[in-house]
CSV table of C-alpha atoms in Angstrom, one decimal:
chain,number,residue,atom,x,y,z
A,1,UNK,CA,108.5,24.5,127.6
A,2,UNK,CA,107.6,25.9,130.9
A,3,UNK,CA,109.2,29.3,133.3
A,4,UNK,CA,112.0,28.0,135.1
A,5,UNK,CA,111.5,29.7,138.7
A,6,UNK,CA,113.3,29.4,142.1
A,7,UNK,CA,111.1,26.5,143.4
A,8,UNK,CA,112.9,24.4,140.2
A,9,UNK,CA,115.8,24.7,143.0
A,10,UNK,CA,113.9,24.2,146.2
A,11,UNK,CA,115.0,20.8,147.9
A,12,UNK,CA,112.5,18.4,147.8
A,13,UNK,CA,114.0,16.7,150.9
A,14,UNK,CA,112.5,19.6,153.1
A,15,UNK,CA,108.8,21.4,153.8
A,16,UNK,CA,108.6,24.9,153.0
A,17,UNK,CA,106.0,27.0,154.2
A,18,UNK,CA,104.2,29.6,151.7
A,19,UNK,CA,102.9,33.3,151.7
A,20,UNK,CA,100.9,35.0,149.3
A,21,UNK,CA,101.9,38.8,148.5
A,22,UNK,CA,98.8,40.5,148.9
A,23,UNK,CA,99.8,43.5,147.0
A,24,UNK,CA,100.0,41.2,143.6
A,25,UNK,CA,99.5,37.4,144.5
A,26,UNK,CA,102.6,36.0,143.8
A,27,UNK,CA,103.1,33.0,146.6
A,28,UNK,CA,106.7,32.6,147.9
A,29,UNK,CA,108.0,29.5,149.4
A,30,UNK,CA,109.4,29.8,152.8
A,31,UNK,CA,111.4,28.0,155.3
A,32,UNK,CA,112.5,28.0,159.3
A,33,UNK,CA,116.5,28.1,159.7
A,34,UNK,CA,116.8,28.6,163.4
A,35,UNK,CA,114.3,31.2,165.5
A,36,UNK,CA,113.4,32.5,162.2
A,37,UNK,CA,111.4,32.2,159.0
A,38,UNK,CA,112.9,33.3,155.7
A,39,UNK,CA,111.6,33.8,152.2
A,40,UNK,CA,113.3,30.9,150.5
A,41,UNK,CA,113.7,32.6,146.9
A,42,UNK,CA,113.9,36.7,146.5
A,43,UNK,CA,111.0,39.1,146.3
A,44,UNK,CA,109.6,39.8,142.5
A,45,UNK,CA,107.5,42.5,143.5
A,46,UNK,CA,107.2,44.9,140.7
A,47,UNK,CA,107.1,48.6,142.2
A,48,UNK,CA,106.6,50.1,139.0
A,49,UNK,CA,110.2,52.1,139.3
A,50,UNK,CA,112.8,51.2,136.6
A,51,UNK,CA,115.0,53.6,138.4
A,52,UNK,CA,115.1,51.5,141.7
A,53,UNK,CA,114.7,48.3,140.5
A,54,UNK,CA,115.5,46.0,138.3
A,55,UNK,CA,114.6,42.3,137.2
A,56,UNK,CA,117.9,40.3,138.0
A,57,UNK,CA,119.8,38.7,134.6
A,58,UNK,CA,116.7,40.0,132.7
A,59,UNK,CA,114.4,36.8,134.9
A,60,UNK,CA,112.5,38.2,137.2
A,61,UNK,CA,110.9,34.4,137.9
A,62,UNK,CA,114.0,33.0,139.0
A,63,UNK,CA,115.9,35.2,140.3
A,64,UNK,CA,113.5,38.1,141.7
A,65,UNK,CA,114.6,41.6,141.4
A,66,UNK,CA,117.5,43.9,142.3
A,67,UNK,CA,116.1,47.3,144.7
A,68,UNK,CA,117.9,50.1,145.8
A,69,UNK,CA,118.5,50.5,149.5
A,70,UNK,CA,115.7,53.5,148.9
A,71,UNK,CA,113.5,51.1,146.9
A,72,UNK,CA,114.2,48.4,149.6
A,73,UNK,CA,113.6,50.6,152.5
A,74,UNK,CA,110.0,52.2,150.8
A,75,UNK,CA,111.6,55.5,150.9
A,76,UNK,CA,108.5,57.2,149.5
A,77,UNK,CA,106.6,56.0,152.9
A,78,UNK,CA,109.6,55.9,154.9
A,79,UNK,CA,111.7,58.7,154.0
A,80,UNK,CA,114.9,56.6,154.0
A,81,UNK,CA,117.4,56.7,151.5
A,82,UNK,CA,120.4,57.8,149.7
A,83,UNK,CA,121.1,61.2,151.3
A,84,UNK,CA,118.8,60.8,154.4
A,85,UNK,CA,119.3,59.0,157.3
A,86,UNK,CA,116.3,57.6,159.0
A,87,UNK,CA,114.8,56.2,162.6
A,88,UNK,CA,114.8,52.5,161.6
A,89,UNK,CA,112.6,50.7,164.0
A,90,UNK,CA,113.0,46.4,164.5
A,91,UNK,CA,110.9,44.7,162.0
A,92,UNK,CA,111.0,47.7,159.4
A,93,UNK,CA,108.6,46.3,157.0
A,94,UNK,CA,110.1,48.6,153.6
A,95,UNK,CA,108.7,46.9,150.5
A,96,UNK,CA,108.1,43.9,152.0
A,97,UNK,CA,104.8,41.7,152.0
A,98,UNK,CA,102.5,42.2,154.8
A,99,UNK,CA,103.7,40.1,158.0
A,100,UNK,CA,107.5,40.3,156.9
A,101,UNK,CA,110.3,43.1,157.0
A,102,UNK,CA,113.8,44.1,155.8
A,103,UNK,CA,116.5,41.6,156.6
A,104,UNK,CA,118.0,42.9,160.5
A,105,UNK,CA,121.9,43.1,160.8
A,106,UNK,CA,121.4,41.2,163.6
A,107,UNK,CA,119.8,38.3,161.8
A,108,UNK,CA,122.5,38.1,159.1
A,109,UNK,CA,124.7,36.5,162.0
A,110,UNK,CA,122.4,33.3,161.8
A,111,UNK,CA,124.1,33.2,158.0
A,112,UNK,CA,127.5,32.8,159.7
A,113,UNK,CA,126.2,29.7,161.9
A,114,UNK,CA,124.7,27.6,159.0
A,115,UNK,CA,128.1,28.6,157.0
A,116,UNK,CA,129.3,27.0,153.5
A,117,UNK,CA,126.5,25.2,152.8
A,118,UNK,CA,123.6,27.6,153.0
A,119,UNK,CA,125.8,29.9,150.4
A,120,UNK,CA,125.9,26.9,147.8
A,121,UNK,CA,122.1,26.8,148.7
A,122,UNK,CA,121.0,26.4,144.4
A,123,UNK,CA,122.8,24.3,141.6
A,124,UNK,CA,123.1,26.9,139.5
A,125,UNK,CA,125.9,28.1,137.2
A,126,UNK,CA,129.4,27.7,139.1
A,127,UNK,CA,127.8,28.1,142.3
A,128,UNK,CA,127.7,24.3,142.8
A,129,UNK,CA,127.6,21.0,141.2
A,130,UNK,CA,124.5,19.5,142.7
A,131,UNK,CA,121.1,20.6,144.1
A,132,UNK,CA,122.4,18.1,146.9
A,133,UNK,CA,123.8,21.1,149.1
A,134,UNK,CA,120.4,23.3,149.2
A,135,UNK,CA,120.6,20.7,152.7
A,136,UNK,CA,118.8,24.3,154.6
A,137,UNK,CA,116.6,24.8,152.4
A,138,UNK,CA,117.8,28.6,151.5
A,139,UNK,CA,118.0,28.4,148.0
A,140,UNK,CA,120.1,30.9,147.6
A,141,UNK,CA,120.6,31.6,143.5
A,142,UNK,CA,123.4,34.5,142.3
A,143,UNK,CA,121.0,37.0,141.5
A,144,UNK,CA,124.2,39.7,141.0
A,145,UNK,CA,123.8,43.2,141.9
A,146,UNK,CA,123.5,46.3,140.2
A,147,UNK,CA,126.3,49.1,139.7
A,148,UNK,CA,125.9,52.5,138.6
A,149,UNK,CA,128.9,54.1,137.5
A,150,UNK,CA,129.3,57.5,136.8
A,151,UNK,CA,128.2,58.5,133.5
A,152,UNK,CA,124.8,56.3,134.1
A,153,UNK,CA,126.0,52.9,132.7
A,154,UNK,CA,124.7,50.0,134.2
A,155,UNK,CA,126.5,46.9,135.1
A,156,UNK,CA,125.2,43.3,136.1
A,157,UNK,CA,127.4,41.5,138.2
A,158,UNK,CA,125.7,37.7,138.4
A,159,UNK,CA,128.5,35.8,140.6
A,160,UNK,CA,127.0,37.0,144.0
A,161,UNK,CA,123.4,37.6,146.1
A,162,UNK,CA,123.6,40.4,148.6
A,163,UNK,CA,120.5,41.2,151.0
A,164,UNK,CA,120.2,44.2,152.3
A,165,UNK,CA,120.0,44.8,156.0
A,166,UNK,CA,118.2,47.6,157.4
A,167,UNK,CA,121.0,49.1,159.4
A,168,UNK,CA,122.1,52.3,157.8
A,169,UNK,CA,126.1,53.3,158.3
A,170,UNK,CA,125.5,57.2,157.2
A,171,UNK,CA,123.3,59.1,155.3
A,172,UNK,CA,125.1,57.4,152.3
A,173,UNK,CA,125.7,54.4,153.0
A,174,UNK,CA,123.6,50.6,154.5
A,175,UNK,CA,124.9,47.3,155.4
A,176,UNK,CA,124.2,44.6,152.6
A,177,UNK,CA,124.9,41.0,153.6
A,178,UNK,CA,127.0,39.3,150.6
A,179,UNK,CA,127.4,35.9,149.4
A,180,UNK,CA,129.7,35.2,146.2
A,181,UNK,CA,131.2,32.3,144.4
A,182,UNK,CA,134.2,30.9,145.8
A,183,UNK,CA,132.4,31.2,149.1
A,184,UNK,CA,133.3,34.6,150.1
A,185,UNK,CA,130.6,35.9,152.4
A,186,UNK,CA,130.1,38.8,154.5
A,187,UNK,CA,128.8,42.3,155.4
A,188,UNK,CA,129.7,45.0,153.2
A,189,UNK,CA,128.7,49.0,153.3
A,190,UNK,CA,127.1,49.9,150.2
């Protein structure tokens, strides 16, 4: 029996471009959606920090990995980061591979214009009934997102994706772009 990844919900319809991470190998499939190019399944890059990141539903291969806005942001390079505020320049690179950078609030309005159908981008759990609506190529899966409460439990919620942005809103807080089941999508302050 073989890995299930994110290209097992890629639509085969469409041509997707592909980059290799330098830093470990790993190729990623990518695809155009307007002006831009996107990364058409989440980054799996392992930085070694089980602090700040985490693999999503325990399958890093299909659904990438959870980071921190300090982990997304490279705060050990950058200085950005819970409890610091930093000058965030266009194309902020953060942990990204070579060539590509940190999800702009500004680009996260191009989500808005392709609407419903890039959020049911993957057939998977209640996300969708068909592979059919990945018609953008996206392939959006419900990687979750990771909560720490107080007394350092952990929770996993799986029904939603969120993206970080690079905009900060205070020393405290950044802009995240959500999308969850039942097709509620938008920007939220985390």
């Amino acid at each position: 029996s073989s890995v299930e990844t994110a290209w097992d919900y890629l639509n085969p319809e469409l041509t997707y471009g592909e980059i290799v991470d330098s830093r470990d190998n790993k190729i990623y499939k990518t695809i155009k959606l307007g002006p831009y190019n996107f990364m058409s399944e989440n980054l799996n890059y392992d930085l070694g920090d089980t602090l700040n990141t985490w693999c999503a539903q325990d399958n890093c291969d299909l659904f990438g990995r959870l980071y921190t806005f300090a982990a997304a942001m490279d705060s050990v390079k950058s200085g950005c980061g819970y409890g610091k505020t930093c000058e965030i320049t266009d194309n902020f690179k953060g942990i990204c591979p070579e060539g590509w950078h940190v999800l702009e609030y500004e680009e996260a309005d191009l989500f808005y214009d392709y609407g419903h159908n890039l959020f049911r981008s993957g057939s998977f759990f209640s996300w969708s009934d068909s592979i059919d609506v990945n018609i953008y190529g996206f392939t959006l899966l419900p990687s979750g997102s990771m909560n720490q409460y107080r007394y350092g439990e952990l929770s996993l919620n799986t029904k939603n994706a969120f993206f970080w942005t690079s905009r900060e809103d205070s020393d405290t807080t950044a802009i995240a772009y959500c999308s969850a089941y039942g097709s509620r999508r938008g920007v939220y302050y985390c």
